PDB file of N, CA and C in Angstrom:
ATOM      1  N   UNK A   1      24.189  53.023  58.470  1.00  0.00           N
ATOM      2  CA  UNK A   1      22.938  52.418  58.075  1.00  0.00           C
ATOM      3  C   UNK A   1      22.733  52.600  56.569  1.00  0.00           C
ATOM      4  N   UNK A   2      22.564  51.782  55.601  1.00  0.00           N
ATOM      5  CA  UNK A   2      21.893  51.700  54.615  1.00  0.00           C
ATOM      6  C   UNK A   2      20.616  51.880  54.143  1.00  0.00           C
ATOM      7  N   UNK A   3      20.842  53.070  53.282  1.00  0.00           N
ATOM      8  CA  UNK A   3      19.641  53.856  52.834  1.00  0.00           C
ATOM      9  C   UNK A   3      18.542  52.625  51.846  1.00  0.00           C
ATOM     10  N   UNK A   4      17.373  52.360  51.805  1.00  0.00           N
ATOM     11  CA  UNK A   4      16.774  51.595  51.039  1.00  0.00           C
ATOM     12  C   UNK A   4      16.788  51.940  49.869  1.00  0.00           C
ATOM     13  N   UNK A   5      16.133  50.946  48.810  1.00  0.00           N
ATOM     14  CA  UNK A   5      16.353  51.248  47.041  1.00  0.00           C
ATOM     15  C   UNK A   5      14.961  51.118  47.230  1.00  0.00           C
ATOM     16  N   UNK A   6      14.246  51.964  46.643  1.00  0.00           N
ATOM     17  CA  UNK A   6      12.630  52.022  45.827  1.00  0.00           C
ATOM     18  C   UNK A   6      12.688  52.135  44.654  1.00  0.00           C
ATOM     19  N   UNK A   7      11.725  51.082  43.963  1.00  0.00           N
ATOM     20  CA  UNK A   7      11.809  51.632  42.872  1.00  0.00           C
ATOM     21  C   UNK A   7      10.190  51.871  42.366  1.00  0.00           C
ATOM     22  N   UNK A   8      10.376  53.154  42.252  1.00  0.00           N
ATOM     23  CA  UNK A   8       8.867  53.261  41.200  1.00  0.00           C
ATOM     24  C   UNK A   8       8.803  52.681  39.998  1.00  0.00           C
ATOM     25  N   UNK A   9       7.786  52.425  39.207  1.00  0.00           N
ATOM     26  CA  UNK A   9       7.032  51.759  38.142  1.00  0.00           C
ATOM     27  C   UNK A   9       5.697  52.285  37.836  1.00  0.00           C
ATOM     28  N   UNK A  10       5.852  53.829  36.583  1.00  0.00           N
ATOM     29  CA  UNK A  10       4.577  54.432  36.682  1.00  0.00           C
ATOM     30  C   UNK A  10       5.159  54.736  35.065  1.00  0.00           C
ATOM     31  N   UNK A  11       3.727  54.641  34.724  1.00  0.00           N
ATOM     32  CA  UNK A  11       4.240  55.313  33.209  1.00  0.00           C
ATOM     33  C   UNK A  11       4.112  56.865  32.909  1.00  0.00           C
ATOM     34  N   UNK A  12       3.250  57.539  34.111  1.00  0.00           N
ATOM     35  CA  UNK A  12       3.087  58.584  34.296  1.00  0.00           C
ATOM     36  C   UNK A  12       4.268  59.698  35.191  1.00  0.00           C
ATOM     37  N   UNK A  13       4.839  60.617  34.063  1.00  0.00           N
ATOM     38  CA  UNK A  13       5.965  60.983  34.810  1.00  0.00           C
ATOM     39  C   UNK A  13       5.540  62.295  35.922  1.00  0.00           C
ATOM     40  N   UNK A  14       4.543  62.510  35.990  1.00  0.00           N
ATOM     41  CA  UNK A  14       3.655  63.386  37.240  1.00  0.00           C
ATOM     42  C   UNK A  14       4.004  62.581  38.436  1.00  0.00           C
ATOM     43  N   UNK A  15       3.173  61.567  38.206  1.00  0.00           N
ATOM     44  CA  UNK A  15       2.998  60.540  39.144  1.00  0.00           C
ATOM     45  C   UNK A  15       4.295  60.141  40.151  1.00  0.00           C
ATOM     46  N   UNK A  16       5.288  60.039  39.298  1.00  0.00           N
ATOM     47  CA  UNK A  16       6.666  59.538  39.121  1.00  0.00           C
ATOM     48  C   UNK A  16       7.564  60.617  40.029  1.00  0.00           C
ATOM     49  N   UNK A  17       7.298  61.936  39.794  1.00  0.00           N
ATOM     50  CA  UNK A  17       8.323  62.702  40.245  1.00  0.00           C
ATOM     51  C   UNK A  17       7.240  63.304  41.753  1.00  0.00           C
ATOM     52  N   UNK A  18       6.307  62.908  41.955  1.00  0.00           N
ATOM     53  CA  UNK A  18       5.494  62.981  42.970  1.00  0.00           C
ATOM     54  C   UNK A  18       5.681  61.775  43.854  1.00  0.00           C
ATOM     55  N   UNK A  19       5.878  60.814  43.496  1.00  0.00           N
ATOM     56  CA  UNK A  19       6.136  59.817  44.681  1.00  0.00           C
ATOM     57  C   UNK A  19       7.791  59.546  45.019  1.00  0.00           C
ATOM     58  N   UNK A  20       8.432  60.270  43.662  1.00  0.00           N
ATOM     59  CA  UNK A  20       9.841  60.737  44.339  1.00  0.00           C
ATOM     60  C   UNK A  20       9.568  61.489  45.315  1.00  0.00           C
ATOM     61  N   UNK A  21       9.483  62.772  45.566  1.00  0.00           N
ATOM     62  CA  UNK A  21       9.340  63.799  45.949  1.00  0.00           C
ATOM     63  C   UNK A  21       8.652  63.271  47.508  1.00  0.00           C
ATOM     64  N   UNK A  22       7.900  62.577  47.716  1.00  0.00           N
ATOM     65  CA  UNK A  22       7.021  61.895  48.903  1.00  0.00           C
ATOM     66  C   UNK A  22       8.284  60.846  49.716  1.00  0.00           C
ATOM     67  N   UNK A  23       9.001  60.299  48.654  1.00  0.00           N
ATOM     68  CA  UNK A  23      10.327  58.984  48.964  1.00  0.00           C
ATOM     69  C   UNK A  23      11.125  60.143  49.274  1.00  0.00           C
ATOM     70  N   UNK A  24      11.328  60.749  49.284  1.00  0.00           N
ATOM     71  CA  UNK A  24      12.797  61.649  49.369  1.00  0.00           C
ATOM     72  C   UNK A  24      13.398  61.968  50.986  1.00  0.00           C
ATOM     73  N   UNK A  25      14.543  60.962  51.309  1.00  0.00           N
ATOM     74  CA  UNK A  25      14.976  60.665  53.013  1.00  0.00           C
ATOM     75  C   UNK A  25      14.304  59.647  53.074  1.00  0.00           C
ATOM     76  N   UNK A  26      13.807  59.169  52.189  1.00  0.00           N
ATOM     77  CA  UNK A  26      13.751  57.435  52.476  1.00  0.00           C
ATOM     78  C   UNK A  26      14.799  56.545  52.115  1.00  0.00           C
ATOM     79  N   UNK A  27      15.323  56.673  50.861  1.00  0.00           N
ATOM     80  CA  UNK A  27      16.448  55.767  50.322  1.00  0.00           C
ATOM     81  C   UNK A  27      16.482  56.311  48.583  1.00  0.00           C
ATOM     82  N   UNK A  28      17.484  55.179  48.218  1.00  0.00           N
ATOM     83  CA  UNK A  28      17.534  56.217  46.973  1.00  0.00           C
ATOM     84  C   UNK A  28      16.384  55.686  45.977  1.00  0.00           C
ATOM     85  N   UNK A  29      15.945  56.225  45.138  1.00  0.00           N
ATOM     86  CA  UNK A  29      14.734  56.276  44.371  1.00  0.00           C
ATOM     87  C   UNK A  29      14.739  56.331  43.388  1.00  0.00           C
ATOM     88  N   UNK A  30      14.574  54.883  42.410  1.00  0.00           N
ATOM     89  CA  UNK A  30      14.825  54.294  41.063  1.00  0.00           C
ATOM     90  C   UNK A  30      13.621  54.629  40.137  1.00  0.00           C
ATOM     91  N   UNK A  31      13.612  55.316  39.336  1.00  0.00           N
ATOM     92  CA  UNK A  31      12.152  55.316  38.278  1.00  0.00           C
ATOM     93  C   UNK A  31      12.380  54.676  37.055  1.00  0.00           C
ATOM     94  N   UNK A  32      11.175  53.931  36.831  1.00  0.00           N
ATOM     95  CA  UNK A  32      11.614  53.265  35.165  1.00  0.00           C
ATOM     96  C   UNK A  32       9.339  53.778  34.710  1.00  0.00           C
ATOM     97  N   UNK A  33       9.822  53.933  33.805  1.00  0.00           N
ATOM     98  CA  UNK A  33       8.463  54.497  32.894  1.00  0.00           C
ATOM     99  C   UNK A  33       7.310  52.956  32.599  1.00  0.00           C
ATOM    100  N   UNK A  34       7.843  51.976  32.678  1.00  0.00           N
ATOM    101  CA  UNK A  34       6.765  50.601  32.177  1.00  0.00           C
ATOM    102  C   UNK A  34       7.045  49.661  32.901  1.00  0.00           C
ATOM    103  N   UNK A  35       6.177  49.033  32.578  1.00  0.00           N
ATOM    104  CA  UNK A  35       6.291  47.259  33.440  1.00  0.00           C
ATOM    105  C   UNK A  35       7.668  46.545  32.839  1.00  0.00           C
ATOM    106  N   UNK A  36       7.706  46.706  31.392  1.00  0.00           N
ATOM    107  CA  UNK A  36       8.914  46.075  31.294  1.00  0.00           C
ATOM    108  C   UNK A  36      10.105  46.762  31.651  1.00  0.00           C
ATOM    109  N   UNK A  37       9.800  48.151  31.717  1.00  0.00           N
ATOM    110  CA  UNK A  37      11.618  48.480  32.548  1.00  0.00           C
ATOM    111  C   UNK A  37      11.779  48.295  33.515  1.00  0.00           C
ATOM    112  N   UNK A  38      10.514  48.287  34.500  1.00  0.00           N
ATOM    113  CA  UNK A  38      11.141  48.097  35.597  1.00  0.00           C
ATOM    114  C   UNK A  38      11.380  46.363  35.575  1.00  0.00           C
ATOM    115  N   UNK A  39      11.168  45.364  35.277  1.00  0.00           N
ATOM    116  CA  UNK A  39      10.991  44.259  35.345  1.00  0.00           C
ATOM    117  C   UNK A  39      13.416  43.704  35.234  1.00  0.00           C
ATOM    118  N   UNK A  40      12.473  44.453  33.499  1.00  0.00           N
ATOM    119  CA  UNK A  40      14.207  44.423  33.590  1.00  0.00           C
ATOM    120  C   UNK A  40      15.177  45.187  34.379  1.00  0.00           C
ATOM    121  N   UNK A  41      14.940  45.915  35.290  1.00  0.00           N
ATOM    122  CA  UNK A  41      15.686  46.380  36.593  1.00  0.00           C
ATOM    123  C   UNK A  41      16.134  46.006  37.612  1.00  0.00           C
ATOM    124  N   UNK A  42      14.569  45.106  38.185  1.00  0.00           N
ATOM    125  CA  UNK A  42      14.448  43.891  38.686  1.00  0.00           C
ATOM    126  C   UNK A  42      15.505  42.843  38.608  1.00  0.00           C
ATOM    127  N   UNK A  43      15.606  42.475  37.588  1.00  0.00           N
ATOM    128  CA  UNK A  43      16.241  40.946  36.875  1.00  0.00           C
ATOM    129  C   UNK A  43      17.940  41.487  37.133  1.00  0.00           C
ATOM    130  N   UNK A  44      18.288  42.717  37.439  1.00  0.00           N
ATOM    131  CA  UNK A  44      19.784  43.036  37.238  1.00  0.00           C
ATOM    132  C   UNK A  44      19.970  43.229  39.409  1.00  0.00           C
ATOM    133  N   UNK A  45      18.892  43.945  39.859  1.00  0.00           N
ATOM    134  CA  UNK A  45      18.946  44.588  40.983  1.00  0.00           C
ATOM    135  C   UNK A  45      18.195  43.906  41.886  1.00  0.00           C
ATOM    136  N   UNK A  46      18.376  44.227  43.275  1.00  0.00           N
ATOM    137  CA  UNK A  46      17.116  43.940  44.322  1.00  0.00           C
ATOM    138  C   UNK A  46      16.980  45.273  45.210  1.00  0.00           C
ATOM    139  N   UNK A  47      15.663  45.254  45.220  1.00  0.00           N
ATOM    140  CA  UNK A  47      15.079  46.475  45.833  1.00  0.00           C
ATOM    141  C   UNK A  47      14.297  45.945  47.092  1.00  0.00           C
ATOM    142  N   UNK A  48      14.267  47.298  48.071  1.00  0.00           N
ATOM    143  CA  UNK A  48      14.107  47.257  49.168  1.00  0.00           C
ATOM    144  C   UNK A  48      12.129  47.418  49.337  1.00  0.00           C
ATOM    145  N   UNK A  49      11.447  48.004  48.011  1.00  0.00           N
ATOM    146  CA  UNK A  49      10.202  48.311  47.820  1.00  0.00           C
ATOM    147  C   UNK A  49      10.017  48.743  46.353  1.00  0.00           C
ATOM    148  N   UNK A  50       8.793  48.524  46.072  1.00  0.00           N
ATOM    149  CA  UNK A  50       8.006  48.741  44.529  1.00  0.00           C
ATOM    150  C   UNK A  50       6.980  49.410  44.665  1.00  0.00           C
ATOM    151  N   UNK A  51       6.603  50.674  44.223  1.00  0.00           N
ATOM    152  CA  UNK A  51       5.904  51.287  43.955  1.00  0.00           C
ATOM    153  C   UNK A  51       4.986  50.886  42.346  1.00  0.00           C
ATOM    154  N   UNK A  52       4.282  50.501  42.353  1.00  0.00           N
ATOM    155  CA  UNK A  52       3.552  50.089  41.403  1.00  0.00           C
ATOM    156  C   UNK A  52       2.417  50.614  40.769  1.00  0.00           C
ATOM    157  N   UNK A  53       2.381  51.304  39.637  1.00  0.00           N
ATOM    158  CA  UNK A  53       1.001  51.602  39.136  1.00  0.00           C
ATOM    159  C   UNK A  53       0.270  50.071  38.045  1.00  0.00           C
ATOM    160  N   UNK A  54      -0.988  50.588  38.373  1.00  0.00           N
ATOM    161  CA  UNK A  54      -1.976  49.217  38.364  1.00  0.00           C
ATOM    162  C   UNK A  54      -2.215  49.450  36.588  1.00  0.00           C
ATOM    163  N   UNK A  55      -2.206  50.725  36.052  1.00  0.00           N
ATOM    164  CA  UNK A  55      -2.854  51.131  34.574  1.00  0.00           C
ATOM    165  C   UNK A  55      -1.628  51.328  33.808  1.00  0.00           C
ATOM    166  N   UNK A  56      -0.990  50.833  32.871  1.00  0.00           N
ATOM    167  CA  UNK A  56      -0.120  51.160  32.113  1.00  0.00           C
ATOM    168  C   UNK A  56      -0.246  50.962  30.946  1.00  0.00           C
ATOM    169  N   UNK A  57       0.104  50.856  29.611  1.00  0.00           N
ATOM    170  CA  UNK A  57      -0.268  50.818  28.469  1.00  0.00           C
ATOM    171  C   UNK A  57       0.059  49.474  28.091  1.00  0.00           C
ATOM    172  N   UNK A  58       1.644  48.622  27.713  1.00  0.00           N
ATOM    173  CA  UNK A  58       1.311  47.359  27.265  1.00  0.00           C
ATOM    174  C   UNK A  58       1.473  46.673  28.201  1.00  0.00           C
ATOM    175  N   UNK A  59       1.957  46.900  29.787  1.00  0.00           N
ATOM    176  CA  UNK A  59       2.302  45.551  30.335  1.00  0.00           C
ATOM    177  C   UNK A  59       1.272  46.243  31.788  1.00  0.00           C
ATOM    178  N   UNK A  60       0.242  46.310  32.030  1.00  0.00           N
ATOM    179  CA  UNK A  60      -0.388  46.296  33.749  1.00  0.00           C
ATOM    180  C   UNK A  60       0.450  46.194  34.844  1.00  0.00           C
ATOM    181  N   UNK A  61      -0.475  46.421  35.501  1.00  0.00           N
ATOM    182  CA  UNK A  61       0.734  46.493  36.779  1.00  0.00           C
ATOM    183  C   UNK A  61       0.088  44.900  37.353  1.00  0.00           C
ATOM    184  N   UNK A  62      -1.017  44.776  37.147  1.00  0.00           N
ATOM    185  CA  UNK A  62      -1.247  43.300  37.738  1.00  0.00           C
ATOM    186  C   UNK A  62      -0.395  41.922  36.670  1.00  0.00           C
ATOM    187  N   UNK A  63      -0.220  42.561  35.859  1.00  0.00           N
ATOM    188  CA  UNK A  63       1.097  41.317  35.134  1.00  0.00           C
ATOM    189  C   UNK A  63       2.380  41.640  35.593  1.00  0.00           C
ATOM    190  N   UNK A  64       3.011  42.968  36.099  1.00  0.00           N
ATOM    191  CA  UNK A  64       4.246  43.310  36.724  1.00  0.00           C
ATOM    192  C   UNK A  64       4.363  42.655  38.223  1.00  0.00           C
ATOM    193  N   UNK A  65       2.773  42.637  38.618  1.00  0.00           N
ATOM    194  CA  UNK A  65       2.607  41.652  40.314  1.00  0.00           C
ATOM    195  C   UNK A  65       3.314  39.973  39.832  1.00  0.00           C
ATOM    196  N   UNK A  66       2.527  39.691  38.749  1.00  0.00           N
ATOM    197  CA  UNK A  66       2.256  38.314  38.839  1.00  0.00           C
ATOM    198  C   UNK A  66       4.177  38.078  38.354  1.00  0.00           C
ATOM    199  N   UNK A  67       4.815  38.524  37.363  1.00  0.00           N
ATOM    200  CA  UNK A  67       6.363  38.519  36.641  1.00  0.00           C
ATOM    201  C   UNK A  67       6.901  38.697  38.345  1.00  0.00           C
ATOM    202  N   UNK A  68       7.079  39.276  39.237  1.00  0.00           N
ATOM    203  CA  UNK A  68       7.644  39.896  40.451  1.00  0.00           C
ATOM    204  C   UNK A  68       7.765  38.888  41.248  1.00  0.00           C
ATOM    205  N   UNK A  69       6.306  38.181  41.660  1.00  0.00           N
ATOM    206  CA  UNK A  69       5.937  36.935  42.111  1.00  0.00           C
ATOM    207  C   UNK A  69       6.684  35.750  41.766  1.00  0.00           C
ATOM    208  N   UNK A  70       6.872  35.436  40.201  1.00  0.00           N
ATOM    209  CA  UNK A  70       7.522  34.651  40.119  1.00  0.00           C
ATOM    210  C   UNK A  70       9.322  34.433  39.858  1.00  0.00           C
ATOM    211  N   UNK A  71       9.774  35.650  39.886  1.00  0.00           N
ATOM    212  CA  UNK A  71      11.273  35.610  40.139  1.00  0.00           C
ATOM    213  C   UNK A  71      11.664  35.639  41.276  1.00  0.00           C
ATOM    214  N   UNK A  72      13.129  35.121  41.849  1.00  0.00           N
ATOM    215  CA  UNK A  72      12.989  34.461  43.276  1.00  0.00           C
ATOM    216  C   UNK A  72      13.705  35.449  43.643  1.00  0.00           C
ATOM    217  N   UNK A  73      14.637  36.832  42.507  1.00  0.00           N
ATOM    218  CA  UNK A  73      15.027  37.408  43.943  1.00  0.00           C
ATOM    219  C   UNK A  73      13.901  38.476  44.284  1.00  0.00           C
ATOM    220  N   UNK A  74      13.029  38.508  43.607  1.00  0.00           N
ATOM    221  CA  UNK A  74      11.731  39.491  43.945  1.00  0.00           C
ATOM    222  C   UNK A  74      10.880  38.805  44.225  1.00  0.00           C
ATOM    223  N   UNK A  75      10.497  37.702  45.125  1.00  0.00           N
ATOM    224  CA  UNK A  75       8.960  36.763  45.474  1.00  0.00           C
ATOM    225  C   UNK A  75       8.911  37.865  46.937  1.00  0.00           C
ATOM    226  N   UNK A  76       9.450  37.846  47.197  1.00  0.00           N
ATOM    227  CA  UNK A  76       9.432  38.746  49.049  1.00  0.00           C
ATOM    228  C   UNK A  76       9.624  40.145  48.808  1.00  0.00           C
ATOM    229  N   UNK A  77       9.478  40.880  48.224  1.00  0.00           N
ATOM    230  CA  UNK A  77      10.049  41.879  48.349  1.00  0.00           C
ATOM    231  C   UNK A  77       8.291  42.832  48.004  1.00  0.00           C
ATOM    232  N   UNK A  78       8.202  43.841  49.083  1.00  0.00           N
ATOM    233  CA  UNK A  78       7.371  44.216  49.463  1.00  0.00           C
ATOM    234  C   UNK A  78       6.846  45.401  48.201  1.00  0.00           C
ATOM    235  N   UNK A  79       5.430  45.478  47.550  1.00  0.00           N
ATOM    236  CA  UNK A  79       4.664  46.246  46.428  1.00  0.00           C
ATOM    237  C   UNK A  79       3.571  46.953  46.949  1.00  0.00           C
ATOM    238  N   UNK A  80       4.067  48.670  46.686  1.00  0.00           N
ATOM    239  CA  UNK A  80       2.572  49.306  47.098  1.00  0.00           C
ATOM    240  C   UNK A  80       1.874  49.176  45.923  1.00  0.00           C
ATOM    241  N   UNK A  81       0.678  48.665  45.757  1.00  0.00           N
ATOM    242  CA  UNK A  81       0.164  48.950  43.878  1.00  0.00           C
ATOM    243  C   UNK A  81      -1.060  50.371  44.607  1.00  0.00           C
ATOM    244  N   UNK A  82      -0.401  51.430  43.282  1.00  0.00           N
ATOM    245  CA  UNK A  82      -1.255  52.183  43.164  1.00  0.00           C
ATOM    246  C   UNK A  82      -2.160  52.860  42.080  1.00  0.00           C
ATOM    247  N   UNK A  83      -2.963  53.576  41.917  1.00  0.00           N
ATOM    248  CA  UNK A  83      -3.921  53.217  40.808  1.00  0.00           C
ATOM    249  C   UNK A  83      -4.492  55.210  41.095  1.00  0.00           C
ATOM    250  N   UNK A  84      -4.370  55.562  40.073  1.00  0.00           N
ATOM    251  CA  UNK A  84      -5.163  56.934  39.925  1.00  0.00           C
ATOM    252  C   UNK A  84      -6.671  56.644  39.574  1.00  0.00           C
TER     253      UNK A  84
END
């Protein structure tokens, strides 16, 4: 069986090594620090789930929804957005 890919998207590295730590025996667990890294992660990879923070400094997480939305190998692919 194939382990899933998550990838978090938090600019907060608390946050980050806490929802590792929560993912851990889920699958393997990708962190990128901004909307645009993970975006460009995205654009190379496909993931099994997105962990999403909503507050980030230049790119939101509601512009990382809407960029996600419109690339086709990420239109389906399932986003927790979370928000401190």
């Amino acid at each position: 069986m194939n382990k899933a890919e998550i990838l978090i998207i938090d600019d907060d590295i608390i946050f980050r090594m806490a929802l590792k730590a929560m993912a851990n025996g889920l699958g393997e667990v990708i962190e990128t620090e901004s909307g645009e890294a993970g975006l460009a992660y995205l654009q190379l990879h496909n993931v099994d789930l997105i962990l999403l923070d909503l507050v980030m400094p230049t790119m939101s997480g509601f512009d990382v929804l809407h960029a996600i939305s419109r690339q086709s190998n990420t239109a389906g692919t399932p986003v927790l957005v979370l928000s401190a």
